[in-house]
Coordinates of C-alpha atoms in Angstrom, one line a residue:
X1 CA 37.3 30.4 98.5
X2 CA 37.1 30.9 95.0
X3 CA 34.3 32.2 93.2
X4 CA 33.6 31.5 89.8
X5 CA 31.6 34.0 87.4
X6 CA 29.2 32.9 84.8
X7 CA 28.4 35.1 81.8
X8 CA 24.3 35.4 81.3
X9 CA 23.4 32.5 78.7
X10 CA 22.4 34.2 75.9
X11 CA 21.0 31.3 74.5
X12 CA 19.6 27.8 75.6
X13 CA 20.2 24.9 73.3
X14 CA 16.6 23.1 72.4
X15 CA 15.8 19.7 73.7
X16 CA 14.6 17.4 70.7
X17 CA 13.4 14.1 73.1
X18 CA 12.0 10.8 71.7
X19 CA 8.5 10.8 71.6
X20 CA 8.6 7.9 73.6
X21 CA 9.5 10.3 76.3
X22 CA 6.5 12.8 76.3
X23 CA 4.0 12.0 79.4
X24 CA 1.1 10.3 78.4
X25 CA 0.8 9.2 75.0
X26 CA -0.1 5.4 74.9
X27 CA 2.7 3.0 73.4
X28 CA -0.7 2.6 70.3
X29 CA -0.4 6.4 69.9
X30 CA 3.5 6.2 70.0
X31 CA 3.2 3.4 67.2
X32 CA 0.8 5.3 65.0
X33 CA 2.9 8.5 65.3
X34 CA 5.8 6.4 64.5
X35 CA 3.9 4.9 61.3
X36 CA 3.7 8.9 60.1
X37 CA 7.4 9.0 60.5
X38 CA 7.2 11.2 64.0
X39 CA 10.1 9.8 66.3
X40 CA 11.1 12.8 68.3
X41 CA 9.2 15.9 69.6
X42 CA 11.2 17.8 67.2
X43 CA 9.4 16.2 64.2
X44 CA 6.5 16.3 66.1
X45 CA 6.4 20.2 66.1
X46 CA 7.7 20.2 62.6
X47 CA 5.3 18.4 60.9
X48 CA 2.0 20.4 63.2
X49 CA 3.2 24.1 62.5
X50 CA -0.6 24.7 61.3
X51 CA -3.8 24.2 62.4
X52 CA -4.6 22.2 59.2
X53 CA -1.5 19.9 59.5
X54 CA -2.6 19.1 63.2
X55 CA -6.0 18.6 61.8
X56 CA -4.7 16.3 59.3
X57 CA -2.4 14.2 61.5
X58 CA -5.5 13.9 63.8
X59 CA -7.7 12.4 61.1
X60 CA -4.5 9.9 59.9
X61 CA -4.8 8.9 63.3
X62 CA -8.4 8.5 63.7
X63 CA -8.0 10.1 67.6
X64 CA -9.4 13.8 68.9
X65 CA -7.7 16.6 67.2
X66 CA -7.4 17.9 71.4
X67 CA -5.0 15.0 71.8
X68 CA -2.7 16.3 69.0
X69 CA -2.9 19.7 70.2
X70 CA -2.0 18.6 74.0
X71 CA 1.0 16.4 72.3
X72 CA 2.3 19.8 70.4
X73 CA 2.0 21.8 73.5
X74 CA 3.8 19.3 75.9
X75 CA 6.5 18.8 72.8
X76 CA 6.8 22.7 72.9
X77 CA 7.2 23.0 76.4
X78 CA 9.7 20.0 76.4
X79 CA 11.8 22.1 73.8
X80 CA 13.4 24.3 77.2
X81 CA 16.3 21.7 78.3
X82 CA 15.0 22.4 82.4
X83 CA 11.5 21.7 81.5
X84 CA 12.1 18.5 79.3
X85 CA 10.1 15.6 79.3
X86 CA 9.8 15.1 82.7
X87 CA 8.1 19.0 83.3
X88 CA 6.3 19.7 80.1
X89 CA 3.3 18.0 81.2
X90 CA 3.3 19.3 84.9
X91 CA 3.3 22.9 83.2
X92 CA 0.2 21.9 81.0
X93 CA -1.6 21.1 84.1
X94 CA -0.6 23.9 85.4
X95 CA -2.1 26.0 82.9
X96 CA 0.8 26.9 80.8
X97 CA 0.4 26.1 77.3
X98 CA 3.9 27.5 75.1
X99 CA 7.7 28.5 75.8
X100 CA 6.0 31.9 74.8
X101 CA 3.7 32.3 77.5
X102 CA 6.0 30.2 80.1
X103 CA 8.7 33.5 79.7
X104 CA 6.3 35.8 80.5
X105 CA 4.7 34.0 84.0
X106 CA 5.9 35.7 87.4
X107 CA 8.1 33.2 89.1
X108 CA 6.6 32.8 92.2
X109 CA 3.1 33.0 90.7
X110 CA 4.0 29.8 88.2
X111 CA 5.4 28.1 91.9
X112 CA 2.2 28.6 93.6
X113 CA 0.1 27.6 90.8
X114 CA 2.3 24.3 90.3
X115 CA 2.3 23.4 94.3
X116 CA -1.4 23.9 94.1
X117 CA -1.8 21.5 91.4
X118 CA 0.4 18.8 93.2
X119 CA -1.4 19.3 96.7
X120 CA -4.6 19.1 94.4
X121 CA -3.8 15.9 92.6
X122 CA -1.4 13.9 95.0
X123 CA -2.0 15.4 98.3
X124 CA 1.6 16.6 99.0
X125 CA 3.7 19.4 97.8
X126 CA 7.2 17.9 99.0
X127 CA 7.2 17.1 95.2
X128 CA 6.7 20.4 93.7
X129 CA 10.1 21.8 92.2
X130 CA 11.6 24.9 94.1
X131 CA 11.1 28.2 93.3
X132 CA 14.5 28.2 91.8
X133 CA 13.7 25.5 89.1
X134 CA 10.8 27.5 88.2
X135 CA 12.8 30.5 87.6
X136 CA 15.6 28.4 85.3
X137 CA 12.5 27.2 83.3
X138 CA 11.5 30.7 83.3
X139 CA 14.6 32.6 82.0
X140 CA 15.4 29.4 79.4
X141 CA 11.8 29.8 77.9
X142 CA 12.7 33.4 77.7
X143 CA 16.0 32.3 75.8
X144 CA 14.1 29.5 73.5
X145 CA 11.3 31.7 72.7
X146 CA 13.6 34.2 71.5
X147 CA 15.3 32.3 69.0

């Protein structure tokens, strides 16, 4: 049998998604973000680097400045290719709030905290990603917070 060797990724290639994509934003708040020319979660993060900018985008938008601040976060999160869209928002539920802080979490601690949430919320945990997707979002946050 042959075994193949991988060198250690020394760096993970950011995911810019369509904001379309990112869990819960209403098709009225995808339209309004698309009216400020914010099509992607790239632009998204872009165009909220400060706390005045979010403010500001908020007040365009006439919603809560929390929702923009959730919408950064998830687009943040959504940045590490394993986590994407479909993840970033299970990982703000799960209390995790940046690539940053994602690197840092203790694998198996981030897994319990994530099949508690989904035995919370839904009542099963034969949904809750395994212990070794955890670690790849993990060690890719580690990568995309480092660049």
């Amino acid at each position: 049998m042959k075994i193949s060797h991988k060198a250690p990724q020394t760096s993970a290639q950011v995911s810019d998604w369509p904001i379309a994509h990112l869990p819960g934003l209403s098709k009225e708040n995808q339209s309004q973000l698309e009216e400020c020319s914010i099509t992607t979660t790239g632009q998204l993060i872009r165009m909220t680097k400060t706390q005045a900018a979010k403010v500001l985008l908020a007040h365009q938008l006439q919603i809560n400045i929390q929702y923009v601040n959730k919408w950064v976060a998830m687009a943040n999160l959504a940045r590490i290719p394993s986590v994407g869209c479909q993840y970033c928002g299970l990982l703000l539920h799960a209390g995790v709030a940046s690539p940053a802080q994602l690197a840092q979490m203790p694998v198996e601690r981030l897994h319990q905290q994530v099949l508690r949430l989904h035995v919370a919320t839904m009542q099963r945990n034969d949904l809750t990603p395994s212990v070794d997707r955890v670690q790849k979002w993990v060690q890719q946050a580690r990568l995309v917070s480092s660049q």
